[in-house]
PDB file of C-alpha atoms in Angstrom:
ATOM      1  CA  UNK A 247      68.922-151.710-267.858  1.00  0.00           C
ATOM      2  CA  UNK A 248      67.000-148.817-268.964  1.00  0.00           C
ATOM      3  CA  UNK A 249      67.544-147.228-272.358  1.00  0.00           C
ATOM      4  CA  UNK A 250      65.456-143.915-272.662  1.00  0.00           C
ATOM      5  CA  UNK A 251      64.897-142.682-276.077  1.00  0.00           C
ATOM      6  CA  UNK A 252      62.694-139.851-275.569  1.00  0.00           C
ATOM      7  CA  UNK A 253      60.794-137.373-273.034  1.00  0.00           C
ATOM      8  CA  UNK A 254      57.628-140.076-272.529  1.00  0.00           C
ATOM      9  CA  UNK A 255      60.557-143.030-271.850  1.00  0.00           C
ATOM     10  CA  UNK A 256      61.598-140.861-269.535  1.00  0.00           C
ATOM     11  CA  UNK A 257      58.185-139.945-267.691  1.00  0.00           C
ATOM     12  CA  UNK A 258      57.383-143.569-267.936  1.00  0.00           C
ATOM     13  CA  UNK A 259      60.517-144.786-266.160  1.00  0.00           C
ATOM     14  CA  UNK A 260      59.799-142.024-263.497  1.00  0.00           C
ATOM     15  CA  UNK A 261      55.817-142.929-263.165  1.00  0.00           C
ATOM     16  CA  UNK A 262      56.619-146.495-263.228  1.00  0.00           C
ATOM     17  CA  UNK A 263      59.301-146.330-260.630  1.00  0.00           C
ATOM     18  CA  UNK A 264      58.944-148.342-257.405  1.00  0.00           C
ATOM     19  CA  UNK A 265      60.924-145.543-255.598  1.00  0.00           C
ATOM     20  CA  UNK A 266      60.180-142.304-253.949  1.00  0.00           C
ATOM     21  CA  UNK A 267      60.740-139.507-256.990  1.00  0.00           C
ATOM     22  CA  UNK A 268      60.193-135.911-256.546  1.00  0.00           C
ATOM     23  CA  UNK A 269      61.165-132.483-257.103  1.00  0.00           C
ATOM     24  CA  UNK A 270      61.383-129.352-255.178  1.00  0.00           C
ATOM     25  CA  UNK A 271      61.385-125.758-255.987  1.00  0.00           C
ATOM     26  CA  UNK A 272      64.656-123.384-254.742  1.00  0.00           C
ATOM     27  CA  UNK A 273      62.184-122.902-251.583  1.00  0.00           C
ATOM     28  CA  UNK A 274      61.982-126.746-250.649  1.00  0.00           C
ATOM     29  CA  UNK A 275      58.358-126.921-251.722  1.00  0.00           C
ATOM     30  CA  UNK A 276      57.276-130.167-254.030  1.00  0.00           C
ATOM     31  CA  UNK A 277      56.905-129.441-257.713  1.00  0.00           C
ATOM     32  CA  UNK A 278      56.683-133.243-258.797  1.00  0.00           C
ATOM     33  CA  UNK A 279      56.147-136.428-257.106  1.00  0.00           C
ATOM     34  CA  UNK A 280      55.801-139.546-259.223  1.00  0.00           C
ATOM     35  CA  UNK A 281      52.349-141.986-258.106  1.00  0.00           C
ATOM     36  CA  UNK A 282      54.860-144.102-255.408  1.00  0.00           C
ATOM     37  CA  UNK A 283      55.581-141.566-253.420  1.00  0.00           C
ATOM     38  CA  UNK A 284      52.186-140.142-253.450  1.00  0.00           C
ATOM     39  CA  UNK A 285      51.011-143.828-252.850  1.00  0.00           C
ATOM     40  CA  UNK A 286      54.073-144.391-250.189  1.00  0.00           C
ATOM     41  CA  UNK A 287      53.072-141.421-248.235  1.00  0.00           C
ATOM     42  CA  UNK A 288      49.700-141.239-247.795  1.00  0.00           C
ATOM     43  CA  UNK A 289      49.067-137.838-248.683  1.00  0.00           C
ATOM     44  CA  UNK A 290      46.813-137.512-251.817  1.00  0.00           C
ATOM     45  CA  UNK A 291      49.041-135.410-254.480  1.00  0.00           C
ATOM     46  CA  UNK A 292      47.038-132.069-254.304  1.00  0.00           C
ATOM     47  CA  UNK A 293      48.904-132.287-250.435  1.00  0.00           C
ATOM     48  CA  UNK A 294      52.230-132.833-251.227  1.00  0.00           C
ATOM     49  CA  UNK A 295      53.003-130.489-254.440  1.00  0.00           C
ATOM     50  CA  UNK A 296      53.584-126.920-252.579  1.00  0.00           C
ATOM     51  CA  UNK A 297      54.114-128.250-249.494  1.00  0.00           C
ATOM     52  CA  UNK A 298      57.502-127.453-247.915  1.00  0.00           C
ATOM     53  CA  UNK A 299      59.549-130.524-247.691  1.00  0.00           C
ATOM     54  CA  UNK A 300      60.652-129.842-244.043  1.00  0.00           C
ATOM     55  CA  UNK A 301      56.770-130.985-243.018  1.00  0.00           C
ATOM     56  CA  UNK A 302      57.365-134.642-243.428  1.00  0.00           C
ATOM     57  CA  UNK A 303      60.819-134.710-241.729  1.00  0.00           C
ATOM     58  CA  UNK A 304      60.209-135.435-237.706  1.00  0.00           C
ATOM     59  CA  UNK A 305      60.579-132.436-235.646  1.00  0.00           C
ATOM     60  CA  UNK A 306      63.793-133.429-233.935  1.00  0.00           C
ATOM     61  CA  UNK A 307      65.532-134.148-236.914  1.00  0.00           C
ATOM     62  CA  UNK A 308      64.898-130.947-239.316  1.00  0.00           C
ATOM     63  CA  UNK A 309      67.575-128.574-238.054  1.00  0.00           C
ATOM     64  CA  UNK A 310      69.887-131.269-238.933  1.00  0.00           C
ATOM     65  CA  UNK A 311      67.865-131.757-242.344  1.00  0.00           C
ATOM     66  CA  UNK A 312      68.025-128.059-242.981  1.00  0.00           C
ATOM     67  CA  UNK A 313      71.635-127.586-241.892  1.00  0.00           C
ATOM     68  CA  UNK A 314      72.633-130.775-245.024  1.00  0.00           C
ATOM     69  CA  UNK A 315      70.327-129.568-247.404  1.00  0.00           C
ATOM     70  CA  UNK A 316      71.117-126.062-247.429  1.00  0.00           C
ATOM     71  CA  UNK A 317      75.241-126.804-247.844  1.00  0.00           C
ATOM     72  CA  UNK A 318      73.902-129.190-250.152  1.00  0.00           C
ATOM     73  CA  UNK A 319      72.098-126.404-252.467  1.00  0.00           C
ATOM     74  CA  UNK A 320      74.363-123.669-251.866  1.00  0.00           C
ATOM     75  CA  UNK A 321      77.460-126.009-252.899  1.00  0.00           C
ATOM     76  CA  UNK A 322      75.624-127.440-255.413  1.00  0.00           C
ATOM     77  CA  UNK A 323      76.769-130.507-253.878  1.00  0.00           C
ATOM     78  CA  UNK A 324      76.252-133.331-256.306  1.00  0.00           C
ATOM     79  CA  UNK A 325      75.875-137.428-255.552  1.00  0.00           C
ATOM     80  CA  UNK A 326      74.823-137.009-251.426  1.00  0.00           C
ATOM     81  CA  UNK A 327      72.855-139.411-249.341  1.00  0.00           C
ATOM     82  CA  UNK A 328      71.071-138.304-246.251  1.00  0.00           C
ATOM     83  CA  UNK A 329      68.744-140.786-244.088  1.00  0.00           C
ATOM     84  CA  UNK A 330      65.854-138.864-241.950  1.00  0.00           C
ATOM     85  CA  UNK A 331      62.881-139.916-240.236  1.00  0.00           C
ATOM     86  CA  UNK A 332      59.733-138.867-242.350  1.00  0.00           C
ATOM     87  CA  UNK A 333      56.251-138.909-241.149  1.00  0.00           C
ATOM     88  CA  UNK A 334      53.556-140.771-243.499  1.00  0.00           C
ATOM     89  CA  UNK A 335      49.284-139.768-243.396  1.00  0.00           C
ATOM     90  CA  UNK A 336      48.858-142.389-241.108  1.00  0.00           C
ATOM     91  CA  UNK A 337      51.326-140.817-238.577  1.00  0.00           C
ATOM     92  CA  UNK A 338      53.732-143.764-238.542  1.00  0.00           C
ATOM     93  CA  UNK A 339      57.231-142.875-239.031  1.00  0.00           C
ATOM     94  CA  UNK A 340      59.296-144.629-241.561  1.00  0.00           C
ATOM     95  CA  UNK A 341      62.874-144.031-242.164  1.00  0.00           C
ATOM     96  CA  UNK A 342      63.939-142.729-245.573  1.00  0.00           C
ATOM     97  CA  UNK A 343      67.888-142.768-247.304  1.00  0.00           C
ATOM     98  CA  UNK A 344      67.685-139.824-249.901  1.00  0.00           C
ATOM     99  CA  UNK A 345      70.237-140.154-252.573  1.00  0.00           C
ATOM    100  CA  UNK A 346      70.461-136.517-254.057  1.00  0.00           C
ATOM    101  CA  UNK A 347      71.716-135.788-257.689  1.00  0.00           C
TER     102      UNK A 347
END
């Protein structure tokens, strides 16, 4: 267990983090993602932040993406999960469950 005691616990616990962490603007485009995801994904970070998230979710599957995420934000739909296929760099294609709080 975690205890975080102030703002650089809490951007060490995110940094740190073995897990995919980011953040996206009220567009969908990246604002944050911690050095995993960067590392995860192959995309250096200057490629990911302002890039829409809809560009690493596999063609067939974005309507479906768009259709969750948008009742998602407009119900301001709290504790969801969502699996997708993402594309990585390398163009391999991992699948990814997205808990979103």
């Amino acid at each position: 267990m975690a205890f975080v005691h102030t703002d650089a616990d809490l951007r060490s616990l995110i940094t740190g983090a073995r897990d995919i962490i980011y953040a996206c603007d009220a567009r969908g485009h990246f604002t944050f993602a911690n050095p995993f995801a960067v590392e995860f994904m192959g995309y250096p970070e200057d490629e990911i932040l302002g890039r829409h998230f809809l560009t690493l979710i596999r063609a067939d599957h974005r309507e479906v993406a768009t259709k969750f995420y948008g009742r998602q934000f407009v119900a301001r739909m709290l504790d969801t999960y969502f699996e997708f296929p993402a594309g990585v760099k390398s163009g391999e294609v991992v699948w990814l469950g997205q808990h979103v709080q």
